[in-house]
CSV table of C-alpha atoms and ligand atoms in Angstrom, one decimal:
chain,number,residue,atom,x,y,z
A,1,MET,CA,5.6,161.9,-88.1
A,2,ILE,CA,4.2,165.0,-90.1
A,3,GLU,CA,5.8,168.1,-89.1
A,4,PHE,CA,3.9,170.2,-91.2
A,5,SER,CA,4.5,173.6,-89.8
A,6,ASN,CA,7.3,175.6,-88.1
A,7,ILE,CA,5.0,179.2,-86.7
A,8,CYS,CA,5.8,178.9,-84.3
A,9,SER,CA,3.6,181.7,-81.5
A,10,LYS,CA,5.9,180.7,-78.8
A,11,ASP,CA,9.4,180.9,-77.5
A,12,CYS,CA,10.6,178.1,-75.6
A,13,TYR,CA,14.6,178.8,-74.6
A,14,TYR,CA,15.7,175.7,-75.7
A,15,CYS,CA,14.0,175.5,-79.4
A,16,GLY,CA,15.0,175.8,-82.4
A,17,ILE,CA,11.9,177.3,-83.5
A,18,ARG,CA,11.1,179.4,-81.5
A,19,LYS,CA,9.4,183.0,-82.4
A,20,SER,CA,11.8,185.0,-81.8
A,21,ASN,CA,14.9,182.7,-83.7
A,22,HIS,CA,15.2,184.4,-87.1
A,23,GLN,CA,17.6,182.4,-88.2
A,24,ALA,CA,15.0,179.3,-88.8
A,25,LYS,CA,13.2,179.1,-92.2
A,26,ARG,CA,9.7,179.2,-92.0
A,27,TYR,CA,7.5,176.5,-94.0
A,28,ASN,CA,3.4,175.3,-93.5
A,29,LEU,CA,2.7,172.5,-95.7
A,30,SER,CA,-0.3,173.0,-97.1
A,31,ASP,CA,-3.8,170.9,-96.8
A,32,GLU,CA,-2.7,169.3,-99.8
A,33,GLU,CA,1.0,168.0,-98.9
A,34,ILE,CA,0.0,166.8,-96.1
A,35,LEU,CA,-2.8,165.0,-96.9
A,36,ASN,CA,-0.8,163.3,-99.2
A,37,ALA,CA,1.5,162.4,-96.6
A,38,ALA,CA,-1.1,161.2,-94.4
A,39,ARG,CA,-2.1,158.7,-97.6
A,40,PHE,CA,1.8,157.6,-98.4
A,41,ALA,CA,0.8,156.4,-94.2
A,42,TYR,CA,-2.1,154.7,-94.9
A,43,GLU,CA,-0.5,153.4,-98.6
A,44,SER,CA,2.4,152.0,-96.8
A,45,ASN,CA,0.1,149.8,-94.1
A,46,TYR,CA,1.3,152.7,-91.5
A,47,GLY,CA,-1.7,152.6,-88.9
A,48,SER,CA,-1.9,156.1,-87.5
A,49,VAL,CA,-0.4,159.3,-88.3
A,50,VAL,CA,0.8,162.1,-86.1
A,51,LEU,CA,0.2,166.0,-87.0
A,52,GLN,CA,2.6,168.6,-85.5
A,53,GLY,CA,3.8,171.7,-85.6
A,54,GLY,CA,4.9,174.5,-83.8
A,55,GLU,CA,2.2,176.1,-81.9
A,56,LEU,CA,-0.4,178.8,-83.1
A,57,SER,CA,-4.0,178.8,-81.9
A,58,GLY,CA,-7.1,180.6,-83.4
A,59,PRO,CA,-10.2,180.0,-85.2
A,60,ALA,CA,-8.7,179.7,-88.5
A,61,PHE,CA,-5.8,177.5,-87.0
A,62,THR,CA,-8.8,175.1,-85.2
A,63,LYS,CA,-10.6,175.0,-88.9
A,64,ARG,CA,-7.8,174.0,-90.5
A,65,ILE,CA,-6.8,171.2,-88.1
A,66,THR,CA,-10.0,169.6,-88.0
A,67,ASN,CA,-10.4,169.7,-91.4
A,68,LEU,CA,-7.5,168.0,-92.1
A,69,VAL,CA,-8.6,165.2,-89.3
A,70,LYS,CA,-11.4,164.4,-90.7
A,71,GLY,CA,-10.0,165.0,-94.4
A,72,ILE,CA,-7.3,162.2,-93.0
A,73,LYS,CA,-9.9,160.4,-91.6
A,74,GLN,CA,-12.2,160.1,-95.2
A,75,LEU,CA,-8.5,159.1,-97.2
A,76,SER,CA,-8.7,155.9,-95.6
A,77,GLY,CA,-11.9,154.8,-95.4
A,78,ASP,CA,-11.3,155.6,-90.9
A,79,LYS,CA,-8.7,153.4,-91.4
A,80,LEU,CA,-5.6,155.4,-90.1
A,81,GLY,CA,-5.7,156.7,-86.7
A,82,ILE,CA,-4.5,160.8,-85.9
A,83,THR,CA,-2.7,162.2,-83.0
A,84,LEU,CA,-2.4,165.8,-81.9
A,85,SER,CA,1.0,167.8,-81.2
A,86,VAL,CA,-0.1,171.3,-81.4
A,87,GLY,CA,0.6,172.2,-78.2
A,88,GLU,CA,-2.1,174.2,-75.6
A,89,GLN,CA,-5.5,174.4,-76.7
A,90,THR,CA,-8.6,175.7,-74.7
A,91,PRO,CA,-10.7,172.2,-73.6
A,92,GLU,CA,-13.3,173.1,-77.0
A,93,VAL,CA,-10.7,173.1,-78.7
A,94,TYR,CA,-9.5,170.1,-77.9
A,95,ARG,CA,-13.5,168.6,-77.8
A,96,GLN,CA,-13.9,170.0,-81.5
A,97,TRP,CA,-11.0,167.7,-83.0
A,98,PHE,CA,-11.6,164.9,-80.7
A,99,GLU,CA,-14.8,165.1,-82.0
A,100,ALA,CA,-14.0,165.3,-86.0
A,101,GLY,CA,-11.2,162.1,-85.3
A,102,ALA,CA,-7.9,162.5,-83.1
A,103,HIS,CA,-7.9,160.2,-80.6
A,104,ARG,CA,-4.7,160.3,-79.6
A,105,TYR,CA,-2.0,163.8,-77.9
A,106,LEU,CA,1.0,164.9,-77.3
A,107,LEU,CA,1.8,167.4,-75.0
A,108,ARG,CA,4.9,167.6,-73.3
A,109,ILE,CA,5.3,168.9,-70.1
A,110,GLU,CA,8.7,169.6,-70.4
A,111,SER,CA,9.8,169.8,-67.0
A,112,SER,CA,6.9,169.1,-64.1
A,113,ASP,CA,9.0,171.0,-61.9
A,114,ARG,CA,8.3,174.4,-62.5
A,115,ASP,CA,11.4,176.5,-61.3
A,116,LEU,CA,13.5,175.0,-64.0
A,117,TYR,CA,9.3,174.7,-66.2
A,118,TYR,CA,10.3,178.9,-66.0
A,119,ARG,CA,13.7,178.8,-66.4
A,120,ILE,CA,13.1,176.7,-70.0
A,121,HIS,CA,10.5,179.1,-70.4
A,122,PRO,CA,9.6,182.4,-70.6
A,123,GLN,CA,7.7,184.4,-67.7
A,124,ASP,CA,4.1,185.0,-69.4
A,125,ASP,CA,1.3,184.9,-69.9
A,126,SER,CA,1.8,182.3,-72.8
A,127,HIS,CA,3.9,179.9,-70.7
A,128,ARG,CA,2.5,179.6,-68.3
A,129,PHE,CA,3.7,176.2,-65.6
A,130,ASP,CA,0.3,175.6,-65.0
A,131,GLN,CA,-1.1,176.2,-67.9
A,132,ARG,CA,0.7,173.5,-69.8
A,133,LEU,CA,-0.5,171.0,-66.9
A,134,GLN,CA,-4.0,172.6,-67.1
A,135,ALA,CA,-4.1,171.1,-70.6
A,136,LEU,CA,-3.4,168.0,-70.1
A,137,TYR,CA,-6.5,167.7,-67.6
A,138,ASP,CA,-8.8,168.9,-69.9
A,139,LEU,CA,-7.1,166.8,-72.9
A,140,LYS,CA,-8.2,163.5,-69.8
A,141,GLU,CA,-11.2,165.1,-69.8
A,142,ALA,CA,-12.1,165.6,-73.7
A,143,GLY,CA,-11.2,161.4,-73.9
A,144,TYR,CA,-7.8,161.2,-75.6
A,145,GLN,CA,-5.0,158.8,-75.1
A,146,LEU,CA,-3.2,160.9,-73.2
A,147,GLY,CA,0.9,161.3,-74.3
A,148,THR,CA,3.3,163.6,-72.6
A,149,GLY,CA,7.2,163.0,-71.4
A,150,VAL,CA,10.2,165.2,-70.2
A,151,MET,CA,13.2,166.7,-72.6
A,152,ILE,CA,16.1,165.0,-70.0
A,153,GLY,CA,19.9,166.7,-69.4
A,154,LEU,CA,18.5,170.0,-69.1
A,155,PRO,CA,20.9,173.2,-67.8
A,156,PHE,CA,19.5,173.2,-64.0
A,157,GLN,CA,18.7,169.6,-63.8
A,158,THR,CA,19.0,167.6,-61.1
A,159,LEU,CA,18.4,163.7,-61.2
A,160,GLU,CA,15.8,164.6,-58.3
A,161,HIS,CA,13.9,166.6,-60.7
A,162,LEU,CA,13.8,163.5,-63.1
A,163,ALA,CA,13.1,161.0,-60.6
A,164,SER,CA,9.9,163.8,-60.0
A,165,ASP,CA,9.0,163.4,-63.1
A,166,LEU,CA,8.8,160.3,-63.3
A,167,LEU,CA,6.3,160.2,-60.6
A,168,PHE,CA,4.5,163.0,-62.3
A,169,MET,CA,3.6,160.5,-64.8
A,170,LYS,CA,3.1,157.9,-62.7
A,171,ALA,CA,0.9,160.7,-61.1
A,172,LEU,CA,-1.5,161.9,-63.9
A,173,ASP,CA,-2.0,158.3,-65.4
A,174,ILE,CA,-0.3,158.9,-68.6
A,175,ASP,CA,-1.0,156.7,-72.0
A,176,MET,CA,2.0,157.7,-73.7
A,177,CYS,CA,5.5,159.2,-73.1
A,178,GLY,CA,7.7,160.8,-75.5
A,179,MET,CA,10.7,162.0,-74.1
A,180,GLY,CA,14.6,162.3,-74.8
A,181,PRO,CA,17.4,163.9,-74.7
A,182,TYR,CA,17.3,168.0,-74.3
A,183,ILE,CA,20.3,168.7,-77.5
A,184,GLU,CA,21.5,172.4,-77.8
A,185,HIS,CA,20.3,174.7,-80.5
A,186,ALA,CA,23.3,177.5,-81.6
A,187,ASP,CA,20.5,180.0,-81.8
A,188,THR,CA,18.6,180.2,-78.7
A,189,PRO,CA,18.9,181.2,-74.9
A,190,LEU,CA,19.9,177.8,-73.4
A,191,TRP,CA,23.1,178.2,-76.1
A,192,GLN,CA,24.6,180.2,-73.4
A,193,TYR,CA,24.6,177.8,-70.4
A,194,ARG,CA,26.5,175.3,-73.0
A,195,GLY,CA,29.1,174.8,-70.5
A,196,LEU,CA,26.4,173.4,-67.4
A,197,LEU,CA,25.8,170.1,-69.6
A,198,MET,CA,26.2,167.1,-68.9
A,199,PRO,CA,28.0,166.0,-72.5
A,200,LEU,CA,26.2,164.0,-75.1
A,201,GLU,CA,26.9,160.4,-74.5
A,202,GLU,CA,25.5,160.9,-70.4
A,203,ARG,CA,22.1,162.4,-72.0
A,204,PHE,CA,21.5,159.9,-73.9
A,205,ASN,CA,22.4,156.8,-71.3
A,206,LEU,CA,20.0,158.8,-69.2
A,207,ALA,CA,17.7,158.6,-71.5
A,208,LEU,CA,18.1,155.6,-72.0
A,209,LYS,CA,17.2,154.8,-67.9
A,210,MET,CA,14.8,157.5,-67.7
A,211,ILE,CA,12.9,154.7,-70.5
A,212,ALA,CA,13.5,151.5,-68.9
A,213,VAL,CA,12.5,153.3,-65.4
A,214,LEU,CA,9.5,154.4,-66.4
A,215,ARG,CA,8.6,150.6,-68.1
A,216,ILE,CA,8.6,149.0,-64.9
A,217,MET,CA,6.4,151.8,-63.3
A,218,MET,CA,4.0,151.3,-66.1
A,219,LYS,CA,3.8,147.9,-67.8
A,220,ASN,CA,1.1,148.6,-70.7
A,221,ILE,CA,1.9,152.8,-71.9
A,222,ASN,CA,3.3,154.1,-75.1
A,223,ILE,CA,6.6,155.0,-74.4
A,224,ALA,CA,8.0,156.3,-77.5
A,225,SER,CA,11.3,156.0,-79.5
A,226,ALA,CA,12.4,159.5,-79.5
A,227,THR,CA,14.2,160.6,-83.1
A,228,ALA,CA,16.7,163.0,-80.4
A,229,LEU,CA,18.1,160.1,-79.4
A,230,GLN,CA,19.1,158.6,-82.9
A,231,ALA,CA,20.6,163.0,-83.1
A,232,ILE,CA,24.0,161.6,-80.3
A,233,ASP,CA,23.9,157.8,-81.5
A,234,PRO,CA,22.7,156.5,-84.8
A,235,ILE,CA,21.4,153.4,-83.6
A,236,GLY,CA,20.0,155.1,-80.7
A,237,ARG,CA,16.2,154.8,-81.2
A,238,GLU,CA,16.8,150.7,-81.9
A,239,LYS,CA,18.7,151.1,-78.7
A,240,ALA,CA,15.3,152.6,-76.7
A,241,LEU,CA,12.9,149.9,-78.6
A,242,LYS,CA,15.0,147.0,-76.8
A,243,ILE,CA,15.6,148.6,-73.2
A,244,GLY,CA,11.5,149.3,-72.5
A,245,ALA,CA,9.9,151.8,-75.7
A,246,ASN,CA,8.1,150.3,-78.3
A,247,ILE,CA,6.4,152.9,-80.5
A,248,ILE,CA,8.8,154.7,-83.2
A,249,MET,CA,7.7,157.8,-85.6
A,250,PRO,CA,9.7,157.4,-89.1
A,251,ASN,CA,9.7,160.9,-90.3
A,252,ILE,CA,6.8,161.3,-93.5
A,253,THR,CA,7.5,164.7,-94.1
A,254,PRO,CA,8.1,165.8,-96.9
A,255,GLY,CA,12.0,165.9,-97.7
A,256,ALA,CA,12.2,170.0,-98.8
A,257,TYR,CA,11.1,170.9,-95.7
A,258,ARG,CA,12.6,168.5,-92.9
A,259,ASN,CA,15.4,170.6,-93.0
A,260,ASP,CA,13.7,173.5,-91.9
A,261,TYR,CA,11.6,171.5,-88.8
A,262,LYS,CA,14.7,171.6,-86.6
A,263,LEU,CA,14.6,171.7,-82.9
A,264,TYR,CA,18.0,170.9,-82.2
A,265,GLU,CA,21.4,170.4,-83.9
A,266,ASN,CA,21.7,167.3,-85.8
A,267,LYS,CA,18.5,166.6,-86.1
A,268,PRO,CA,18.9,162.3,-87.9
A,269,CYS,CA,17.1,161.5,-91.3
A,270,THR,CA,16.7,165.5,-92.7
A,271,ASP,CA,18.1,164.9,-96.0
A,272,GLU,CA,15.2,161.8,-96.6
A,273,GLU,CA,11.9,161.1,-98.3
A,274,ALA,CA,9.6,159.2,-96.9
A,275,ALA,CA,10.2,156.5,-98.7
A,276,ASP,CA,13.4,156.2,-97.7
A,277,CYS,CA,12.7,156.2,-94.3
A,278,LYS,CA,10.4,153.1,-94.7
A,279,ASN,CA,12.6,151.1,-95.7
A,280,CYS,CA,15.7,152.0,-93.1
A,281,LEU,CA,13.6,151.7,-90.3
A,282,GLU,CA,11.8,148.4,-91.6
A,283,ALA,CA,15.5,147.0,-91.3
A,284,ARG,CA,16.4,148.3,-88.7
A,285,ILE,CA,13.4,147.4,-86.2
A,286,HIS,CA,13.4,143.8,-86.9
A,287,MET,CA,17.7,144.3,-86.2
A,288,SER,CA,16.2,145.3,-82.7
A,289,GLY,CA,14.4,142.1,-82.5
A,290,ASN,CA,10.6,143.8,-82.3
A,291,ARG,CA,7.7,143.0,-85.1
A,292,ILE,CA,6.1,146.2,-86.8
A,293,GLY,CA,2.8,146.9,-86.3
A,294,TYR,CA,1.2,147.2,-89.5
A,295,ASN,CA,-1.5,148.3,-90.2
A,296,GLU,CA,-2.3,148.6,-86.1
A,297,TRP,CA,-4.0,151.8,-84.9
A,298,GLY,CA,-1.3,150.9,-81.7
A,299,ASP,CA,-3.6,152.4,-78.7
A,300,SER,CA,-2.2,152.5,-75.9
A,301,ILE,CA,-3.1,148.6,-73.7
A,302,HIS,CA,-3.1,151.3,-70.4
A,303,PHE,CA,-5.9,153.3,-72.0
A,304,LYS,CA,-8.1,150.4,-73.3
A,305,GLU,CA,-8.0,148.6,-69.8
A,306,LYS,CA,-8.1,151.9,-67.5
A,307,ASN,CA,-11.6,151.5,-70.2
A,308,GLN,CA,-11.9,148.4,-68.9
A,309,GLY,CA,-11.7,148.6,-65.8
A,310,CYS,CA,-9.6,145.8,-65.3
B,1,SAH,N1,4.6,172.2,-80.6
B,1,SAH,C1,4.0,171.5,-80.2
B,1,SAH,C2,5.2,170.8,-81.0
B,1,SAH,C3,6.6,170.6,-79.5
B,1,SAH,S1,7.9,170.2,-80.7
B,1,SAH,C4,3.8,171.5,-78.4
B,1,SAH,O1,4.0,173.0,-77.9
B,1,SAH,O2,3.5,170.4,-77.9
B,1,SAH,C5,7.9,169.0,-80.0
B,1,SAH,C6,9.1,168.1,-78.8
B,1,SAH,O3,10.5,168.8,-79.4
B,1,SAH,C7,9.0,169.2,-77.8
B,1,SAH,O4,7.7,169.3,-76.7
B,1,SAH,C8,10.9,169.3,-77.2
B,1,SAH,O5,10.0,169.0,-75.6
B,1,SAH,C9,11.3,168.6,-78.0
B,1,SAH,N2,12.1,169.8,-78.3
B,1,SAH,C10,12.7,171.2,-78.7
B,1,SAH,N3,13.4,171.4,-78.6
B,1,SAH,C11,14.6,171.1,-77.6
B,1,SAH,C12,15.9,170.4,-77.9
B,1,SAH,N4,16.0,171.1,-78.1
B,1,SAH,N5,16.3,169.4,-77.8
B,1,SAH,C13,15.4,168.6,-77.6
B,1,SAH,N6,14.5,168.5,-77.4
B,1,SAH,C14,13.7,169.1,-77.7
C-alpha cells in the first residue's frame, strides 16, 4: 500500500483527511518517490501494489495516475500487479487506467444504506450515494476485479445496516472486500457523536464477525485485513487473518509522510519505514499460521472462476 497523497476534494464527515480539516498537513509524494516505493515492493518480492490517495479528478490527475501505472509496469517488467484506490471517476477514466495496466480497484461504498450514507457525508453533488454506486458498476464494466467495503461501528449504524451491507456485497458479486472498524477522529464532524459509539473493543469484535460471516457467504473472494483493526488491537490484523481474511497490505509509504495520512486516530506503524514493515509482517503472518504468497499477484479466485464460467 502506497498512500501517495492526502490531498482530497471530498469532505466525508468521518475522515481525517477531509478537505475542510485544516489541521491536516497535506502532502503529495513525487512520482519518483512513488516509483521508488514500487521498486522496493518489487525487490522485496511483493506481488502487487495498491496506490491509494485522497480523491481528486481532472485531466492532470488522470494522466498522472496513467503514467504511474505504466511506470510501475515498466520498472517491474510487467511483473507487479496494480490495484488503484482513488475514488469516484468517470467510466472513461476507469477504462484508461485499466488499459494502462491496473487490474483491481478498491472503492468502499462506506455504507450501503442510503440514509446512513447521507448521515456520514455532506448532501451535495460531490457526495452522491447513487454516483458512488454507479462507480462500482462502471469499474466492473471496465474489467477490474472489484473491491468494496464498509466501516463498522459508525454512529447511527445498526446491526440491520451491517447485515444489509453483507447482502449488498453478495448481490454485487464483489471480488474483494476491505472493511474495518470506524475509529473516531477529533478533527471531523462525526466526533460530536462519539458518545453514541460502542466501545472500541466491541467495534473490533463486530468487524471480525463481519469478516467471518462474509467469508462463509463468499468463499473465494479476497478479504483484506484492514489496518484499522490494528489501531484497536496490536495483533488485530492477525486475528482477522485467522478468522477469514486472506489479504494483508503492508504500508510502503515512505516513513516521513506516514504520520500525515491520518484517516483516524491511533493509526499504527506511522513511525516506521517500509523495510521495518516487511520484517514485522513476515513474523506476524507466520504466527497466524499462514503462508505469504510472494511474487504472486494474489488475484481474486472468485474473479477467475466467474470469468471461466465455473
Ligand atoms: N480516496 C479513496 C480512498 C479513501 S481512504 C476513496 O475514495 O475510496 C480509504 C478508506 O479509509 C475509506 O474508504 C474509509 O472507509 C476509511 N476511513 C476513512 N476514515 C475512517 C475512519 N475515521 N475510521 C475508519 N476508517 C476510515
